[in-house]
Short mmCIF file of C-alpha atoms in Angstrom, two decimals:
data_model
loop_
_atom_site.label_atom_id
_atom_site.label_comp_id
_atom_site.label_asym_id
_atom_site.label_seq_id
_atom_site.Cartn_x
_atom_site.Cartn_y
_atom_site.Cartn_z
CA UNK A 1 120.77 98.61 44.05
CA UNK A 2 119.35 98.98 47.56
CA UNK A 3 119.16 95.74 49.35
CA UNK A 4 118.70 94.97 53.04
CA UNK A 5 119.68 92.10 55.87
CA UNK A 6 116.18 90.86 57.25
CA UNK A 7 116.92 88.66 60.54
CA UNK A 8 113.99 86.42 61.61
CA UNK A 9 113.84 83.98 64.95
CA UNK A 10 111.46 81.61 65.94
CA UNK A 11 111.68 80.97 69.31
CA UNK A 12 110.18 77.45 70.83
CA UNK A 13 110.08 75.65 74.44
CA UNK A 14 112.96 73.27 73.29
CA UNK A 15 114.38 74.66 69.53
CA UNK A 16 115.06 78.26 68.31
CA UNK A 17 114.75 78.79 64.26
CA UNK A 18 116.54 81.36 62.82
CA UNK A 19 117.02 82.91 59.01
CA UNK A 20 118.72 85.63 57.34
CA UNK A 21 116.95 86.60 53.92
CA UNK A 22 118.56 89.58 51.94
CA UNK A 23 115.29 91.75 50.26
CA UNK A 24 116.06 93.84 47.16
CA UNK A 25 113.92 96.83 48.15
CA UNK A 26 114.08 97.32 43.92
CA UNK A 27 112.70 94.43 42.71
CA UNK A 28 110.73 93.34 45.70
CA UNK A 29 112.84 89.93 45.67
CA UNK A 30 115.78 87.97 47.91
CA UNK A 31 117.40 85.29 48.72
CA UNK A 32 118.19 83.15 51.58
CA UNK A 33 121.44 83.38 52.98
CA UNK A 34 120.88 81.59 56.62
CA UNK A 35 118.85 78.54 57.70
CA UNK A 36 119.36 77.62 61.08
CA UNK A 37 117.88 75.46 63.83
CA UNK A 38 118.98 74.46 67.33
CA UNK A 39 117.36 71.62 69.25
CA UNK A 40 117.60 71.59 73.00
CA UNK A 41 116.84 67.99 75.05
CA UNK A 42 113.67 68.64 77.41
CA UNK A 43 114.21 70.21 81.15
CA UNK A 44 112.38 66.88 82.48
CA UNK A 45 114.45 64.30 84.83
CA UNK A 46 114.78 60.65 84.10
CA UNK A 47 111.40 60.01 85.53
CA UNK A 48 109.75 62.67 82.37
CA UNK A 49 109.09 65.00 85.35
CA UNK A 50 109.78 68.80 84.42
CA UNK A 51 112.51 70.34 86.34
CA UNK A 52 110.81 73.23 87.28
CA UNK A 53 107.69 71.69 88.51
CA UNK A 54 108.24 72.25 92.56
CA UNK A 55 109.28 75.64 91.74
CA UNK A 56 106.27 76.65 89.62
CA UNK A 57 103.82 75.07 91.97
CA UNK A 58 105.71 76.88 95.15
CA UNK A 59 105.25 80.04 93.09
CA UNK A 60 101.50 79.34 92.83
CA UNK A 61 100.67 78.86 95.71
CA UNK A 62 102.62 82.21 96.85
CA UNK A 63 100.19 83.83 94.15
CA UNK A 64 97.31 82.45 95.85
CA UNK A 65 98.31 83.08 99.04
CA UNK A 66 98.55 86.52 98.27
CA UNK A 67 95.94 86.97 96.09
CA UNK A 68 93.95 85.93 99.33
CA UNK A 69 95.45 88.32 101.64
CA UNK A 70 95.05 91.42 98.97
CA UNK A 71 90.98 89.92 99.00
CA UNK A 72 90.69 89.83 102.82
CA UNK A 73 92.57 93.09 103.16
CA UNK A 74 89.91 94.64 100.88
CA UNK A 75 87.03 93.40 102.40
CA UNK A 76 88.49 94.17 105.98
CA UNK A 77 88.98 97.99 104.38
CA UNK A 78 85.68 98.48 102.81
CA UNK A 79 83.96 96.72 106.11
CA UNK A 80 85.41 99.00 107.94
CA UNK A 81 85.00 102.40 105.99
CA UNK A 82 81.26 100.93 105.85
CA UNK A 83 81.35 100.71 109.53
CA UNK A 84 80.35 97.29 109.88
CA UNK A 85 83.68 96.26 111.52
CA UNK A 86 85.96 98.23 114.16
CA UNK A 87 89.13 99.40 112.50
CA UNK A 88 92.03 96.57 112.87
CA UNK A 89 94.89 97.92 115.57
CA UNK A 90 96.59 95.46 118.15
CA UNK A 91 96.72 98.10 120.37
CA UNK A 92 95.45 96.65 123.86
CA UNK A 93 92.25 98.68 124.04
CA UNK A 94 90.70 98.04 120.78
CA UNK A 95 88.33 95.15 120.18
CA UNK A 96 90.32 93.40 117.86
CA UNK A 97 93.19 92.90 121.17
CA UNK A 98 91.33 89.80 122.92
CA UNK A 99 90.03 88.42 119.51
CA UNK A 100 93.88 87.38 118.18
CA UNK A 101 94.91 84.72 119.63
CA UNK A 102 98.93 85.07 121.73
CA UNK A 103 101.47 83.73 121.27
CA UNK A 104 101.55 80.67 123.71
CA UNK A 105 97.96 80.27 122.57
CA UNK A 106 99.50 79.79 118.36
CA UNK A 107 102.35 77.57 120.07
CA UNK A 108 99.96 75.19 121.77
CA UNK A 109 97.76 75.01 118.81
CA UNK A 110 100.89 74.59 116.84
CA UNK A 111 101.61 71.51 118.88
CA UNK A 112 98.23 70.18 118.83
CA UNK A 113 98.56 69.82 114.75
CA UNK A 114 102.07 68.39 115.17
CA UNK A 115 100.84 65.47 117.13
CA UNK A 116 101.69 66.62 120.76
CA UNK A 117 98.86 66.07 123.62
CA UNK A 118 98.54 67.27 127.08
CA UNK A 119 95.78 68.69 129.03
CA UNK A 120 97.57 72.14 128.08
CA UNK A 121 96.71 71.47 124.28
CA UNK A 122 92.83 70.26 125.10
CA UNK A 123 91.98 73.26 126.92
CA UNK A 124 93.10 75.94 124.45
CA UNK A 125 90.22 78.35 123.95
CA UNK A 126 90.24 81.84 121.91
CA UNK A 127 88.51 84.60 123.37
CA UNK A 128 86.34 86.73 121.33
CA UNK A 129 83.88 90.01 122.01
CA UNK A 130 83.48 93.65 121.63
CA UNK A 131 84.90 95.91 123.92
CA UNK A 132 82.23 98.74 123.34
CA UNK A 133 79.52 96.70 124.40
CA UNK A 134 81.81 94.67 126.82
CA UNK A 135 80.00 91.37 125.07
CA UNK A 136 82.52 88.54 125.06
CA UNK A 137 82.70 84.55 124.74
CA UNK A 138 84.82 82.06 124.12
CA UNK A 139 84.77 79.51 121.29
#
């Protein structure tokens, strides 16, 4: 008499189910030797809030902040095997150099979002242009 152990598991959010059956390959029957369930109390805090919730929306917005970033790195690539847009170095002769902004220039404009003020703050101005034509502005 050939009989086999079958092993099943249901797996849920807040329970796992499990069973053990033993199948008589023979006769094509069996019988239950397990029933089991275990019941776990929800991951929320006394408020019903999930546990997790800060974490999974910090991880989103890490997905869409890279998801972003891959899409603008794309579009900067094919622009630029296209030739539509200069090839991105910060070297200090390529046209790209005057358009990013320093770092005192990213400290004041820091400031000026944090609430600080100052004639230093007002006059912050990003210069922009292309060094082969030797067109340039400020914005």
């Amino acid at each position: 008499m050939a009989s086999e152990l079958v092993f099943g598991f249901d797996i849920g959010t807040t329970s796992i189910g499990s069973a053990v059956v033993r199948m008589d390959s023979n006769v094509e029957t069996g019988g239950i030797l397990h029933l089991g369930v275990r019941i776990f109390p929800e991951a929320r805090d006394p408020e019903g809030i999930p546990l997790n919730q800060e974490r999974r929306k910090r991880r989103m917005m890490r997905r869409q902040l890279r998801r972003r970033r891959v899409r603008r790195r794309d579009l900067n690539s094919l622009l630029t095997d296209s030739g539509l847009l200069p090839p991105f170095t910060k070297a200090k002769g390529s046209p790209w150099f005057n358009a990013c902004p320093s770092s005192n220039d990213l400290r004041l404009i820091g400031g000026l979002c944090n609430g600080v003020s100052g004639p230093s703050v007002v006059e912050v101005k990003l210069r922009f242009g292309d060094a082969a034509s030797g067109a340039a502005g400020w914005f």
